[in-house]
mmCIF file of C-alpha atoms and ligand atoms in Angstrom:
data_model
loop_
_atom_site.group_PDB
_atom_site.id
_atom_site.type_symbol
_atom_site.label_atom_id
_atom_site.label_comp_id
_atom_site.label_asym_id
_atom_site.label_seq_id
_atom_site.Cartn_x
_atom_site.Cartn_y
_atom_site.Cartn_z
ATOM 1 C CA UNK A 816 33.568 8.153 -58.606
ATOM 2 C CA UNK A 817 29.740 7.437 -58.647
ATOM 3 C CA UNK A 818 27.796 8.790 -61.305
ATOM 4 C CA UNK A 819 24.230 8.993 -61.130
ATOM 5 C CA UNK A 820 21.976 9.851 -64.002
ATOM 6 C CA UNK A 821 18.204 11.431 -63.995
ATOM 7 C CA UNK A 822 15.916 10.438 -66.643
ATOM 8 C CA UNK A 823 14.036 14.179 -66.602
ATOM 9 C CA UNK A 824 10.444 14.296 -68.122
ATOM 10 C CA UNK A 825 9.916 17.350 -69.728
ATOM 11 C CA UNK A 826 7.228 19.973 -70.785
ATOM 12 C CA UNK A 827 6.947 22.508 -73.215
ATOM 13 C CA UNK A 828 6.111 24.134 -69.984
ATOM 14 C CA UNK A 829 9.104 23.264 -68.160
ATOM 15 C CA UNK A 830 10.392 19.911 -66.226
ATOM 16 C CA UNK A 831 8.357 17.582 -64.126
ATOM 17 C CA UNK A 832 8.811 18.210 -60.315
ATOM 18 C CA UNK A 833 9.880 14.932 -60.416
ATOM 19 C CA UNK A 834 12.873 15.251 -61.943
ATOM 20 C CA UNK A 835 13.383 17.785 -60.124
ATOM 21 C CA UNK A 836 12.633 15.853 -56.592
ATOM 22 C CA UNK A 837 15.443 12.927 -58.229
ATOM 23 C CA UNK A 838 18.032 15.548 -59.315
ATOM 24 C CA UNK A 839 18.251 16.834 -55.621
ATOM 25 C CA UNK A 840 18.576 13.293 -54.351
ATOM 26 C CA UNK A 841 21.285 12.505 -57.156
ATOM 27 C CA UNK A 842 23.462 15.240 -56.095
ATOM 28 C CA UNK A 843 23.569 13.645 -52.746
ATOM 29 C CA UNK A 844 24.868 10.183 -53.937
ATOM 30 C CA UNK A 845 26.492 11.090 -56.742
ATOM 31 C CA UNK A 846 29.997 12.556 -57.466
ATOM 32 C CA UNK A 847 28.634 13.335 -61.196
ATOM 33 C CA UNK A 848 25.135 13.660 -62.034
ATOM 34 C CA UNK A 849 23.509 13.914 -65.247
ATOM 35 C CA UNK A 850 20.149 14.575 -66.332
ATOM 36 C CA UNK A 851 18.620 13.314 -69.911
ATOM 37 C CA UNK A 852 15.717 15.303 -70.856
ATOM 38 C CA UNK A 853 13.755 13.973 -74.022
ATOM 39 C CA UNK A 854 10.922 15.934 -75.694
ATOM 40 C CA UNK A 855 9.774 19.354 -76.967
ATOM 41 C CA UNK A 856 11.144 21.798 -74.238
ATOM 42 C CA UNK A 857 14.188 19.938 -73.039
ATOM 43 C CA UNK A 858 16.757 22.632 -73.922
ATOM 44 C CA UNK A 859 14.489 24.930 -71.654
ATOM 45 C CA UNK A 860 14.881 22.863 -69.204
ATOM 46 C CA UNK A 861 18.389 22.775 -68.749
ATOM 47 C CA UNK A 862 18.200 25.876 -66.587
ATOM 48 C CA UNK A 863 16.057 24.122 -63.978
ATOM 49 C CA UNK A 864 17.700 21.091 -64.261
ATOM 50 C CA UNK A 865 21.288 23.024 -63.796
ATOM 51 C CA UNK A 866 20.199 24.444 -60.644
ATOM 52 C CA UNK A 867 18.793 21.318 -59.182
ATOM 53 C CA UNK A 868 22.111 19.158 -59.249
ATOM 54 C CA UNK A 869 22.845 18.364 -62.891
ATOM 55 C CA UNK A 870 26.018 19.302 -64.396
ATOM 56 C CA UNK A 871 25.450 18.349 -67.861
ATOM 57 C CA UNK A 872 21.837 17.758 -69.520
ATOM 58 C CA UNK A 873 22.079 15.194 -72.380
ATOM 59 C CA UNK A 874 18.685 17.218 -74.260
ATOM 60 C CA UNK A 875 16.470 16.584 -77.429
ATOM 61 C CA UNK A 876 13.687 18.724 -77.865
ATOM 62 C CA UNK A 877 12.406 16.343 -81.127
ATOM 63 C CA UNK A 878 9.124 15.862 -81.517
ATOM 64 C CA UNK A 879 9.606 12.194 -81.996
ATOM 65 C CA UNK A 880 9.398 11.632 -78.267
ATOM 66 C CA UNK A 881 6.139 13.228 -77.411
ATOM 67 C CA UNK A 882 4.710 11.592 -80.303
ATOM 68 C CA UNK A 883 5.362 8.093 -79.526
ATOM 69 C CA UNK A 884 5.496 5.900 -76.558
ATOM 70 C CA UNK A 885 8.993 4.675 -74.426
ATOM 71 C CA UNK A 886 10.458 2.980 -77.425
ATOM 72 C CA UNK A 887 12.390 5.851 -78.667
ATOM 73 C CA UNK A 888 13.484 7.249 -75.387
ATOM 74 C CA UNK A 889 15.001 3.749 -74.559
ATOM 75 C CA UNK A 890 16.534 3.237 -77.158
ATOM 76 C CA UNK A 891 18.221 7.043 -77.120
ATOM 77 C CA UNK A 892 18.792 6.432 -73.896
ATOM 78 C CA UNK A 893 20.293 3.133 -74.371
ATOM 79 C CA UNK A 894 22.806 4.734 -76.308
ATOM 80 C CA UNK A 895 24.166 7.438 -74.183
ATOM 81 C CA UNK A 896 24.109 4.791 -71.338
ATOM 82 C CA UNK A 897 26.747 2.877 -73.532
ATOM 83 C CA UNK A 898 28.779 5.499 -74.165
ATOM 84 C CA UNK A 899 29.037 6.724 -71.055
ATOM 85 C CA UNK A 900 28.645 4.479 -68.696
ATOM 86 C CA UNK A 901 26.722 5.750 -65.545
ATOM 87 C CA UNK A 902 26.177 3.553 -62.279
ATOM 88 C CA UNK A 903 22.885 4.696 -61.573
ATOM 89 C CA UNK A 904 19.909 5.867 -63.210
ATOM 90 C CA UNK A 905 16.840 7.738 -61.572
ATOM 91 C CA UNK A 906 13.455 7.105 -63.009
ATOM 92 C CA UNK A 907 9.747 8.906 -61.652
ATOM 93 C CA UNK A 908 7.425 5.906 -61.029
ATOM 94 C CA UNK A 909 5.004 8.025 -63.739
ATOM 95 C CA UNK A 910 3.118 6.400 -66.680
ATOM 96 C CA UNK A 911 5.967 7.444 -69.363
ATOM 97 C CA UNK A 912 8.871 6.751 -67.068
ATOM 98 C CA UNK A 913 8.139 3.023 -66.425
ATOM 99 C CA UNK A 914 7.344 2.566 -70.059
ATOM 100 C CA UNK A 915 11.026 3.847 -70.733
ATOM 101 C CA UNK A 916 12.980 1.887 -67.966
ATOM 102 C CA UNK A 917 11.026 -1.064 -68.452
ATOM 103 C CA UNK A 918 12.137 -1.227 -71.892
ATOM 104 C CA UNK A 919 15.268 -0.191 -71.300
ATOM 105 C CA UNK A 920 16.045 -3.007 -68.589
ATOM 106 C CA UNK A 921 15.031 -5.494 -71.448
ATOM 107 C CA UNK A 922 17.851 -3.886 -73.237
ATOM 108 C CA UNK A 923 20.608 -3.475 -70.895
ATOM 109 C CA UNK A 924 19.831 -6.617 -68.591
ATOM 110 C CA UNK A 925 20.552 -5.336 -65.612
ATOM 111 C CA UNK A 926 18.864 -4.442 -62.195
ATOM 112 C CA UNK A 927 15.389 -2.422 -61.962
ATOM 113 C CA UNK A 928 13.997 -1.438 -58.846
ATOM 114 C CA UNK A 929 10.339 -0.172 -58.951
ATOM 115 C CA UNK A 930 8.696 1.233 -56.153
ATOM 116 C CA UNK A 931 12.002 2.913 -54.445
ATOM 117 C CA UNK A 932 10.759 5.092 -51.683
ATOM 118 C CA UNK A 933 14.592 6.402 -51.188
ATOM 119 C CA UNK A 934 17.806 5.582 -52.917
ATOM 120 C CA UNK A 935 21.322 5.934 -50.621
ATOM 121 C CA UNK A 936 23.718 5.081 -52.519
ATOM 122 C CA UNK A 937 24.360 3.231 -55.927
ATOM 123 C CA UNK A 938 24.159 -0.024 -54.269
ATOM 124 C CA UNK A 939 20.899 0.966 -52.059
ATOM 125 C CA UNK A 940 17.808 1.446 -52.267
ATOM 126 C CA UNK A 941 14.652 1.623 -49.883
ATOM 127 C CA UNK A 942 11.672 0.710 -50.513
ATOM 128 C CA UNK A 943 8.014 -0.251 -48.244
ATOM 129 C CA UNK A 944 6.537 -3.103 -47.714
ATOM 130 C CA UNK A 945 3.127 -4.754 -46.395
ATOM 131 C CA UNK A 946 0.943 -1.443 -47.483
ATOM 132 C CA UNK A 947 3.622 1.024 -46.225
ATOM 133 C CA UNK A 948 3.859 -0.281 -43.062
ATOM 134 C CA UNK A 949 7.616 -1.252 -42.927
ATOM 135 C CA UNK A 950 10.643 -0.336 -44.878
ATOM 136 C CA UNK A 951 13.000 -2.434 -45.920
ATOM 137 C CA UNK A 952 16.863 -1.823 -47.600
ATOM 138 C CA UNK A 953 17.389 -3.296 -50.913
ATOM 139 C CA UNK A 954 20.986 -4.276 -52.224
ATOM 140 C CA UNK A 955 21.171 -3.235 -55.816
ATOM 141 C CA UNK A 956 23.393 -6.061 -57.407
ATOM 142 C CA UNK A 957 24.351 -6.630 -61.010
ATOM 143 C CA UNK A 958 26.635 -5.114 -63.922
ATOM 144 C CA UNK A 959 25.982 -1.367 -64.180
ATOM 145 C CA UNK A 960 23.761 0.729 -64.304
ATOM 146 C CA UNK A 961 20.830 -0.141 -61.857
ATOM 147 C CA UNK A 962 17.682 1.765 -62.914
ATOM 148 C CA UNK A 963 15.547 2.808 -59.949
ATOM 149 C CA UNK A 964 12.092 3.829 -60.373
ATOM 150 C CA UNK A 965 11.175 6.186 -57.319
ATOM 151 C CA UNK A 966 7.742 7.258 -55.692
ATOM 152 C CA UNK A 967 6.732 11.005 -56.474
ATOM 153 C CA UNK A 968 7.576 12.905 -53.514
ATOM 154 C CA UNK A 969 9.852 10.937 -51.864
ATOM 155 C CA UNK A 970 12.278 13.972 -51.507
ATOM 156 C CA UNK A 971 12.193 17.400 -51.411
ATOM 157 C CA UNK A 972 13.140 19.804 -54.860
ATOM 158 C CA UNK A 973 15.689 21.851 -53.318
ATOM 159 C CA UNK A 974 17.735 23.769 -55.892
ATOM 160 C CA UNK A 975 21.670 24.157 -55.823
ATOM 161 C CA UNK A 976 22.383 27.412 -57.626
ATOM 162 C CA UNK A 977 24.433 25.046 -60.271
ATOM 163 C CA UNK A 978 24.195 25.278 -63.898
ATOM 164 C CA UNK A 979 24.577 22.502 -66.490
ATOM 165 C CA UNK A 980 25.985 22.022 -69.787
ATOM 166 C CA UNK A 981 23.784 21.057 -72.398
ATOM 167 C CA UNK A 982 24.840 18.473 -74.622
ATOM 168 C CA UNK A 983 21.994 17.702 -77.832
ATOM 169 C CA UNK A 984 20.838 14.369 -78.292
ATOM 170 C CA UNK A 985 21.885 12.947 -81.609
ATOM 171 C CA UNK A 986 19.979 10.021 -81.964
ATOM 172 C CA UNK A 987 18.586 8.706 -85.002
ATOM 173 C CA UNK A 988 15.582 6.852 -84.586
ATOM 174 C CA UNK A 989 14.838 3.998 -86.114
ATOM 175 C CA UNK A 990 11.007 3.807 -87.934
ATOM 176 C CA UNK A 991 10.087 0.609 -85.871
ATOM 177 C CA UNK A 992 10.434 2.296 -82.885
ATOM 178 C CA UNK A 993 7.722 4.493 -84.119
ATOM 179 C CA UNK A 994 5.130 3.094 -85.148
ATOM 180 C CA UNK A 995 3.185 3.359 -82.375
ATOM 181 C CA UNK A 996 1.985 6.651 -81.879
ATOM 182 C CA UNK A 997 0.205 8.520 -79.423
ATOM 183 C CA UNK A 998 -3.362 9.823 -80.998
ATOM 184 C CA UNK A 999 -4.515 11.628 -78.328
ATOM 185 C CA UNK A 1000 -3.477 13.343 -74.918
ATOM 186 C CA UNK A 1001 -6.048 13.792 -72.598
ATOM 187 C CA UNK A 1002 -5.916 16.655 -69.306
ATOM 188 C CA UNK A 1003 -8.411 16.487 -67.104
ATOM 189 C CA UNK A 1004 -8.905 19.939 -66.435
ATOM 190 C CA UNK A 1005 -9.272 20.865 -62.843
ATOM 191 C CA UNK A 1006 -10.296 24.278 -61.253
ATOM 192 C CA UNK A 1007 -7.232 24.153 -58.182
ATOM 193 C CA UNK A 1008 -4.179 23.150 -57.732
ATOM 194 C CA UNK A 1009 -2.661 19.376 -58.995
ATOM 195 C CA UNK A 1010 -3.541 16.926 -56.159
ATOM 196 C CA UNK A 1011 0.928 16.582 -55.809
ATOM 197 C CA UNK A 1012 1.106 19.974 -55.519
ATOM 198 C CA UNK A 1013 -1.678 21.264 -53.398
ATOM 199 C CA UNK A 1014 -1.089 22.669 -50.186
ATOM 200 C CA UNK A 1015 -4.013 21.362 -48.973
ATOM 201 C CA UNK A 1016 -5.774 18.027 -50.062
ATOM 202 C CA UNK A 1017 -9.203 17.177 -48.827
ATOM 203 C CA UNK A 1018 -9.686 13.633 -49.348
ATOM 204 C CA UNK A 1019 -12.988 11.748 -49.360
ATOM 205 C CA UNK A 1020 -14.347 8.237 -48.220
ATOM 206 C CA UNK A 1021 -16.767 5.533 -48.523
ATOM 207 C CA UNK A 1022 -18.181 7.532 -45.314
ATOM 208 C CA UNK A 1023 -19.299 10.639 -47.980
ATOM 209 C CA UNK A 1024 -22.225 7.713 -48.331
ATOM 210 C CA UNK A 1025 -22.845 9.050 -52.328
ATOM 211 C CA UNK A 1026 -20.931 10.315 -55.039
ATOM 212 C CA UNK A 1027 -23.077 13.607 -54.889
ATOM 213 C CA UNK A 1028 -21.534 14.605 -51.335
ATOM 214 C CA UNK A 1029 -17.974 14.942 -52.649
ATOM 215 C CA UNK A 1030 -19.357 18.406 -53.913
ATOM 216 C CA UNK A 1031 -19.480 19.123 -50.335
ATOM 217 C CA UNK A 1032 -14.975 18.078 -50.461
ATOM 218 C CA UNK A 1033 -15.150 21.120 -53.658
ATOM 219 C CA UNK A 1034 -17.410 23.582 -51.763
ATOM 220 C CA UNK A 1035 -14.978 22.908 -48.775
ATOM 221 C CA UNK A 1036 -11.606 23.402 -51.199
ATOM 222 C CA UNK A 1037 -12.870 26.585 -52.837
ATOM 223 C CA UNK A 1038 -13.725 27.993 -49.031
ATOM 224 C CA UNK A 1039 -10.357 27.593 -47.707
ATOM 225 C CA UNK A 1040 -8.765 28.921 -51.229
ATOM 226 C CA UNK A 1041 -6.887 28.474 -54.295
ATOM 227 C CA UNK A 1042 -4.083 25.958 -52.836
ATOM 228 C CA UNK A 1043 -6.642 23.281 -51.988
ATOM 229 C CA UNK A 1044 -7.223 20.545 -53.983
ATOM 230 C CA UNK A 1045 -9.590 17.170 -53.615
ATOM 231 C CA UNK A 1046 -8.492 13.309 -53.388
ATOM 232 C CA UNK A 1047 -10.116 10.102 -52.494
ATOM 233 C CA UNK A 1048 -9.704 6.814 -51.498
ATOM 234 C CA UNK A 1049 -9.769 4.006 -53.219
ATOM 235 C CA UNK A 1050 -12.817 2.038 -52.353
ATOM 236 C CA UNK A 1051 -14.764 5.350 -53.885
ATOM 237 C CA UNK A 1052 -12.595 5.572 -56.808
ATOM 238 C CA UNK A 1053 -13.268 1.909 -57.450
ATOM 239 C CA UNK A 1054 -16.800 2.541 -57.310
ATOM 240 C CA UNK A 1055 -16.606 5.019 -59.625
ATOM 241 C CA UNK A 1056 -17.384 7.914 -57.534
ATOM 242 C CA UNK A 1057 -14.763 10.155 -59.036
ATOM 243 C CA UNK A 1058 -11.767 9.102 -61.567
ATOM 244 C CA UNK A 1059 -7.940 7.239 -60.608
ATOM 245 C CA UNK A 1060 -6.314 10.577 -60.595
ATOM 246 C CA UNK A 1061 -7.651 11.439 -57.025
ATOM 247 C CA UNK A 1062 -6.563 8.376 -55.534
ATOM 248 C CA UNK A 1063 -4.398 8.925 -52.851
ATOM 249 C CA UNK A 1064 -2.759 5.652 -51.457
ATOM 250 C CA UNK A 1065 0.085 2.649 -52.416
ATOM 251 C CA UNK A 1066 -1.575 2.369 -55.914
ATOM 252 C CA UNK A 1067 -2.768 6.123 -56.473
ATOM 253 C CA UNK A 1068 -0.744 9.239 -55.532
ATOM 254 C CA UNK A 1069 1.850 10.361 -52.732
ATOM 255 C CA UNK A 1070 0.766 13.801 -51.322
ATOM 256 C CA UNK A 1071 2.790 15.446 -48.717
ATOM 257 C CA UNK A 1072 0.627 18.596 -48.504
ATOM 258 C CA UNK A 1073 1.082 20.618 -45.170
ATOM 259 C CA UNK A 1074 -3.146 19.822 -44.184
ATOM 260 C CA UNK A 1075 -4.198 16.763 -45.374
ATOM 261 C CA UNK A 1076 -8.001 16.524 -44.497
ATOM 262 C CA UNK A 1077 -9.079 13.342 -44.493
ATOM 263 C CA UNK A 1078 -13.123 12.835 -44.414
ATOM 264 C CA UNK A 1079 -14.946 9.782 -44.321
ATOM 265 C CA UNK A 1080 -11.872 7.080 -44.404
ATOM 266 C CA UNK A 1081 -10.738 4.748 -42.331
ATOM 267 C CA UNK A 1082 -6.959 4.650 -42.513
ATOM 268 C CA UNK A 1083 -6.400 1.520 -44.241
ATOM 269 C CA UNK A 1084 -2.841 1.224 -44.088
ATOM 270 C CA UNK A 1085 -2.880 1.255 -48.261
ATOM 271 C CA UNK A 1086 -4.347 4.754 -48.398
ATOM 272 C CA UNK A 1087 -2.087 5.871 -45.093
ATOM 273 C CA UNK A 1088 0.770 5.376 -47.091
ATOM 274 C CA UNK A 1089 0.282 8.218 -49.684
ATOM 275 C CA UNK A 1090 -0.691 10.479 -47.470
ATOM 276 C CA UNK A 1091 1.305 10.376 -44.375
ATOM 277 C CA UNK A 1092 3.934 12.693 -44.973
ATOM 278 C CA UNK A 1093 1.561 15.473 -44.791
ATOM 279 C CA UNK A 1094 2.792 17.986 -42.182
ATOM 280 C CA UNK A 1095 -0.566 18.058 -40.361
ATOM 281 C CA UNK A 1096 -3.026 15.728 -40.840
ATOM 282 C CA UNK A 1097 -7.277 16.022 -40.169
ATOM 283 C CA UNK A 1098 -9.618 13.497 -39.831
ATOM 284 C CA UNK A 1099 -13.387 13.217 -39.767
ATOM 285 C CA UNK A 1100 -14.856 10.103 -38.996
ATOM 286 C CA UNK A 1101 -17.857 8.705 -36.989
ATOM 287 C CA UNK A 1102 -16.217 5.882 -35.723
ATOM 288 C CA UNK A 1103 -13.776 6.443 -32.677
ATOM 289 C CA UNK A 1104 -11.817 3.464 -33.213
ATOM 290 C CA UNK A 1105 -10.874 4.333 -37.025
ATOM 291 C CA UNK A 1106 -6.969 3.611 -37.619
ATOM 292 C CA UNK A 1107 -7.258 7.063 -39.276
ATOM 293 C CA UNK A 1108 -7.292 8.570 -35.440
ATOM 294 C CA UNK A 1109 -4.149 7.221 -34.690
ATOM 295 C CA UNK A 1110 -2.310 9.139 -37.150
ATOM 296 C CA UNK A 1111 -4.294 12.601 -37.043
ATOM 297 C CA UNK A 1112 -3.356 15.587 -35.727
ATOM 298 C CA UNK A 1113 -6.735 16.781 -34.891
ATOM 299 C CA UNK A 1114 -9.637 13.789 -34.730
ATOM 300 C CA UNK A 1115 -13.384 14.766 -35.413
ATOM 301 C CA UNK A 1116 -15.248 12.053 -34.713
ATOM 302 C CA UNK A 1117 -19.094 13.028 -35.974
ATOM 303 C CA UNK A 1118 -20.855 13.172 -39.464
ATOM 304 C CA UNK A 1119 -19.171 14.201 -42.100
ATOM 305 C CA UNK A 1120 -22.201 15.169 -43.495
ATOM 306 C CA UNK A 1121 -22.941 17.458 -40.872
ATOM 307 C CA UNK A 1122 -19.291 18.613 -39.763
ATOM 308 C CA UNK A 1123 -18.215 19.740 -43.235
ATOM 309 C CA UNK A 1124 -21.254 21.819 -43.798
ATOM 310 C CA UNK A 1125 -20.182 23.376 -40.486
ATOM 311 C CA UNK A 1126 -16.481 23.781 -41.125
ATOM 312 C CA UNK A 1127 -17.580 25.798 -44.790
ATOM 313 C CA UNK A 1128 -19.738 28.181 -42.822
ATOM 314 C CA UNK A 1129 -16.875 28.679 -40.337
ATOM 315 C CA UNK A 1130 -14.605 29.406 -42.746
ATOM 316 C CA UNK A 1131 -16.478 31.805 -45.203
ATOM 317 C CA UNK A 1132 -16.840 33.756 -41.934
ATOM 318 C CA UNK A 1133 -13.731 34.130 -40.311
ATOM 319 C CA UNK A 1134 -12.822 35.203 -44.261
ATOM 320 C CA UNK A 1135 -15.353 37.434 -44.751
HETATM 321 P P1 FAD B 1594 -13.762 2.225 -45.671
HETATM 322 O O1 FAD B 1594 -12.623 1.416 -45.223
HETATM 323 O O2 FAD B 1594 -15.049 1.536 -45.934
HETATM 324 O O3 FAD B 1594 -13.973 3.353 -44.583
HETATM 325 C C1 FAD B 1594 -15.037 4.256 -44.564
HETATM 326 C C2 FAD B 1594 -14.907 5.061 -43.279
HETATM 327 O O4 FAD B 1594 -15.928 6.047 -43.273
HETATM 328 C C3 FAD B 1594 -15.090 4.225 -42.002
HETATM 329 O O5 FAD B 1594 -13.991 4.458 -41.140
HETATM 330 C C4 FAD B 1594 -16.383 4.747 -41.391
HETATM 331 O O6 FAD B 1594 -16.345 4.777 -39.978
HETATM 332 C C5 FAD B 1594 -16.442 6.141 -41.949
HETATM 333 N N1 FAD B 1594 -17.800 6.688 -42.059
HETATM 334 C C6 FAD B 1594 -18.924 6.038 -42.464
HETATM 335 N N2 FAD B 1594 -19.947 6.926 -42.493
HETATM 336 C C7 FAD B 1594 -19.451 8.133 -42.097
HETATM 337 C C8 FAD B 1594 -20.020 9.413 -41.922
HETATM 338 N N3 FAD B 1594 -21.316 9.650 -42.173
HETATM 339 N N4 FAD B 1594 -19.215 10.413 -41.489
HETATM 340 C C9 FAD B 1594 -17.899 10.196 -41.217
HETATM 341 N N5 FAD B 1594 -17.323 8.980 -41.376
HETATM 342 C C10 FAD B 1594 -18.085 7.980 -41.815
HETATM 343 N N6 FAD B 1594 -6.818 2.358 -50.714
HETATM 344 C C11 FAD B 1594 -6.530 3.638 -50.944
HETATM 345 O O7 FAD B 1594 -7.186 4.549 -50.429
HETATM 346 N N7 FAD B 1594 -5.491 3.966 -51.814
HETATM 347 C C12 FAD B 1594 -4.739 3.041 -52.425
HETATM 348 O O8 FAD B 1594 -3.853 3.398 -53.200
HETATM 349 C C13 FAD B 1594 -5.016 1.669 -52.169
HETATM 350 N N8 FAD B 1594 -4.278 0.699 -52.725
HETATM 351 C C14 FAD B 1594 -4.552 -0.614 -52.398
HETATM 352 C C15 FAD B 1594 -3.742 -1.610 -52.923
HETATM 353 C C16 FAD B 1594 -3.980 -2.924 -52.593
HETATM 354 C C17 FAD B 1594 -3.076 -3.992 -53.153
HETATM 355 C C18 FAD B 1594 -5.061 -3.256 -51.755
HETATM 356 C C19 FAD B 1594 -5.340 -4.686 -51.385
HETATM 357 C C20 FAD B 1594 -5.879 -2.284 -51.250
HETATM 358 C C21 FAD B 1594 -5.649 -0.940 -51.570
HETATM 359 N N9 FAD B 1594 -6.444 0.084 -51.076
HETATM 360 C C22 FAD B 1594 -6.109 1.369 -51.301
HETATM 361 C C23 FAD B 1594 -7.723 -0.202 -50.379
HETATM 362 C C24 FAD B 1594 -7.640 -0.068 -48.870
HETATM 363 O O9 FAD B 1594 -7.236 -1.297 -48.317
HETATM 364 C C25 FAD B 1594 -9.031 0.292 -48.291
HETATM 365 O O10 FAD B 1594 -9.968 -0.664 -48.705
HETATM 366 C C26 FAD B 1594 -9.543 1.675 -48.698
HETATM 367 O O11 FAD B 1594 -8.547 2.654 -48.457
HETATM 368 C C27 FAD B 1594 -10.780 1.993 -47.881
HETATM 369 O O12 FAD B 1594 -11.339 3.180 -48.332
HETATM 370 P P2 FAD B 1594 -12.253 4.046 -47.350
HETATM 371 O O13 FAD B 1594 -11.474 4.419 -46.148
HETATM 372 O O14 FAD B 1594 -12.891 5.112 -48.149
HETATM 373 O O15 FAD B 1594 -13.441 3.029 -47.005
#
């Protein structure tokens, strides 16, 4: 009897698609899966979770945990853990989520896996190695559970039709564990779609030459409609051309979008990685040789300052 456990990040707005992405997994490997969902609009949640694979959601919707950082989420968690005693634990590799396993592992000492790009069983994991370019099995060894941290998208959210019991989260916190608090949360507010959840990501390059071009990426994303949305690289990102959240790539985000439009990069196998589960992928480059070529679906191999300027007017045509 496996029993695998989601940690669920919730919303006031609803779950994380995340933890909705693990839950399907865990129903796979496990014979009992659980979800624990800490935060204002956990209860809510339960629903969602329920119909995604778990049977019983462990829920607090206290303030406490949007207020403060992982410590009182590991140690709530830490608690349920030793009472009931799952094998495996599913974790998003998000901001909040390694905060919380990372501190939990320092209280459980046992295994943590970061980076998992799949998770078969309760004793293996997969994960990629030398920028994406091979993956490799990982034995998960130690006393119980192992805590896996997993890539966004990895899997599919398909739901079940189950429901789950909600059980409430009694745990009293103590006041060291919240002393640091957060101050402020900042949204960058964008017009589209989230770059994880666009349909379409148009992703820019050091070969947009300036910062000022990538207006040309949002002229083309508004043309083609509301389920577009625009990444980067990250040599631009480093250069400050536009901020870390549209990084696409090993150390930014995993898109699996069903265009992926990729203009002005060169396919480093770093940035390949994030993007290549995208159902169709589109690249513009002026170099024929670009790695980014041998992974495209359709190749352009011109200006991007000229062929996107083109492809807008094409488009605003055929629409209008
Ligand atoms: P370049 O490699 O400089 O490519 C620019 C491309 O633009 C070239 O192919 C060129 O032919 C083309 N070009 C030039 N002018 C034009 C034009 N006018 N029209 C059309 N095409 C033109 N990178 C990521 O993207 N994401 C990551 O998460 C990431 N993580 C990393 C982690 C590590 C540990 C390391 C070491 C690197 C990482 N990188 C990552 C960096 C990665 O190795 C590459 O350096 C980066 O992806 C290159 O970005 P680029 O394609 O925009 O730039």
């Amino acid at each position: 009897m496996t029993t695998v456990w989601v940690y669920a990040e919730v919303r006031p707005e609803g779950p994380s698609p995340t933890a909705l992405e693990l839950l399907t997994k865990a129903r796979s490997i496990g014979d009992e899966v659980a979800a624990v969902a800490l935060g204002p609009g956990a209860t809510a949640a339960a629903p969602a979770l329920g119909d995604h694979g778990a049977a019983t959601v462990y829920a607090s919707d206290d303030q406490v945990y949007a207020d403060t950082l992982g410590q009182p989420a590991a140690h709530a968690l830490h608690g349920l853990i030793r009472e009931h005693a799952p094998d495996l634990v599913l974790f998003s590799t998000s901001y909040d989520a390694r905060d919380v396993a990372g501190r939990l592992q320092a209280k459980l000492g046992c295994t943590l896996m970061s980076n998992a790009s799949d998770v078969t069983s309760a004793e293996e994991a997969q994960t990629q190695i030398f920028g994406g370019s091979r993956v490799v099995d990982v034995a998960l060894e130690g006393p119980s559970p192992r805590l896996v941290l997993v890539r966004p998208k990895s899997f599919a959210a398909e739901p079940g039709g189950g429901t789950a019991e909600v059980v409430t989260v009694e745990a009293p916190i103590p006041d060291e564990l919240t002393a640091a608090r957060r101050v402020e949360r900042h949204e960058e507010t964008a017009a589209g779609p989230r770059l994880e959840d666009a349909k379409v990501v148009i992703a820019g390059g050091r070969g947009l030459q300036d910062p000022s071009n990538f207006k040309l990426l949002d002229d083309l994303a508004a043309a083609i409609g509301g389920n577009a949305a625009v990444g980067a690289s990250r040599a631009v990102v480093d250069a400050g051309w536009v901020p870390y959240s549209y990084q696409v790539g090993q150390t930014g985000k995993t898109v699996k979008p069903e265009v992926y439009i990729a203009v002005g990069i060169s396919g480093a196998t770093q940035h390949v990685v994030g993007m290549k589960g995208a159902k169709r992928i589109i690249a513009i480059n002026k170099d024929a040789d670009a790695p980014i070529f041998r992974l495209a679906d359709l190749g352009v191999v011109g200006d991007a300052l000229a062929v996107v300027p083109k492809l807008i007017e094409e488009i605003r045509a055929r629409r209008s």
